[in-house]
Amino acid sequence: MTEGRADFERARDEFVTTFRRATTTPGSVRLGKRTTNLFRPRRRTRSRRLPTAGLDMVLDVDTEHKVARVGGMTTYDTFVDGTLPLGLMPAVVPELRSITVGGAVTGVGIESTSWMHGLVHETATRVEILTGTGDVVIADRSGPHADLFFGFPNSYGTLGYALSVDVAVQPISPFVRLTHARCTSPQELFATIADVCETGVFDETPVDFVDGSIFGQDEMYLTLGTFVDAAADSTPSDYTWMGIYHHAVRERDSDLLTARGYLWRWDTDWFWCSGNLGFERTWVRALAGRELLRSTTYRRLLALEHRWQLTARKRRLTGENQREPVIQDVEIPIERAGDFMRFFADEVGIVPVWVCPVRASEDAGRFPLYAMRNGALYVNFGFWSSVELLPGMSEHHHNRRIEAVVEDLGGRKSLYSTAFYDRAEFDRIYDIGAYEKLKTTYDPDGRLPDLYAKTVMRA
Ligand SMILES: Cc1cc2nc3c(=O)[nH]c(=O)nc-3n(C[C@H](O)[C@H](O)[C@H](O)COP(=O)(O)OP(=O)(O)OC[C@H]3O[C@@H](n4cnc5c(N)ncnc54)[C@H](O)[C@@H]3O)c2cc1C
């Protein structure tokens, strides 16, 4: 056994033992992680932190069968570092370096290879789970715990914790050549997405990666990426310090990045959200350096802002209207994506918006808490900002409208951020009948929180 594996097994035993000792009431434990990408502020509670050190490592990469086993708390940063030297990458790599494999499987993860491979949980083949009963089980598609394998995505740690996960990996080339194809209407954008995802080709070039950025109703870019072996004709661009990737999307027709540079292209500026914190200023970037220019820095700053409510206090003092945080990712069937865009432009108006196609797998309908139509193509819309609340609007006006429209259009909303569904709506949308059966089997004493309590009530 390698030293790393022995460390992992020690860490796993400590995690399991701590859980078994500490779980007396719901909410009495929580993960002791240093980072999070959740955007639903928790109520402060005195819960015991489960030790996660040692569960962040790549345990094995099977280069022949293209599958890697990693600790459940492994960040994608560590995962990518462990596979790139072998000429491989995880099949879907969420854009933010600190997202962990367990977090992305129990939450919902997406990226520009999702048009081929689906959501992150669809790339997992086996999950080792510490359930609410304190037992450790192996869940996969066909074994005795297949119900838990399919029920785990979108359960957000309310059925158990992923201790290790087997994830599909895919071969890479050293560089990615990008085309930023400008579209001047949503119709053009979604028709091009549908075509590329059907044929795998854009402008006679095979495509590996597809995502897009909407800056206005007549200014949107579909970014197509293709692996290439050599960069003889140009030097790869660097968007980890002074260069700003989302500016390049608007300014350049094409680009070249290293494979690593491509995978973390959005992390440096948290897509475009670093600008709100002043990090697009040249002197701030120069002083901050590469180590500070990353999503974890901005997440910490926003946590402080949330704690002290400085902006809301200033607005109250100056008599300005308050703003409602609207930070969400939703999936809409491609045939209704234009309808969503129309509603969004008319009523919400946030720009930029990130779009990313996702092809649901042939068994996507079997995941009860995040069921999608088997084989169907969806478009993910990601928007992370705030919208002014006009007099007469309720506190959650825009988020509630988005929830209603997503449901009308046959879409799905992920639960990493705020949610305001009433209990009946929530139970219908996320198949809580199936969830309750799983709860009865895997957490009968309610040692872990309930999904509605955790994601809507923020318990
Ligand atoms: C601004 C913003 C943009 C985002 N954009 C994207 C995106 O583009 N692509 C994308 O894929 N995702 C995106 N996300 C969402 C992100 O993938 C999810 O929030 C994911 O769950 C975060 O994983 P984490 O490892 O940081 O988990 P955490 O934030 O630490 O935890 C998330 C939840 O999962 C539970 N959890 C964590 N680890 C485990 C485990 N091992 N076993 C069981 N439960 C666990 C926690 O209890 C918690 O409820 C975005 C989030 C934000 C805030």
Short mmCIF file of C-alpha atoms in Angstrom, two decimals, residues 7 29 82 87 90 93 112 115 117 158 164 172 181 196 230 273 299 318 340 355 372 382 393 419 424 444:
data_model
loop_
_atom_site.label_atom_id
_atom_site.label_comp_id
_atom_site.label_asym_id
_atom_site.label_seq_id
_atom_site.Cartn_x
_atom_site.Cartn_y
_atom_site.Cartn_z
CA ASP A 7 -2.89 8.27 4.97
CA VAL A 29 -22.04 17.68 12.55
CA GLY A 82 -2.83 14.31 -10.54
CA GLY A 87 -2.20 13.01 -20.37
CA PRO A 90 -11.55 14.35 -15.34
CA VAL A 93 -13.99 19.72 -14.56
CA SER A 112 -17.89 22.82 -21.25
CA TRP A 115 -22.43 18.57 -23.94
CA HIS A 117 -20.49 13.73 -20.79
CA THR A 158 -28.34 14.86 3.64
CA SER A 164 -14.17 8.25 -2.19
CA ILE A 172 -6.10 15.37 -23.47
CA ALA A 181 -18.01 32.95 -32.48
CA VAL A 196 -22.56 21.81 -32.72
CA ALA A 230 1.46 21.76 -30.85
CA CYS A 273 -17.52 38.56 -10.60
CA ARG A 299 -15.61 33.86 -1.86
CA THR A 318 -28.59 56.82 1.51
CA PHE A 340 -36.09 31.71 -20.90
CA VAL A 355 -24.34 29.45 -20.91
CA MET A 372 -33.65 15.16 -16.65
CA GLY A 382 -25.44 30.86 -14.78
CA MET A 393 -41.69 43.94 -4.77
CA ALA A 419 -34.17 28.61 -2.89
CA ALA A 424 -45.45 21.31 -1.74
CA PRO A 444 -33.73 6.63 9.67
#
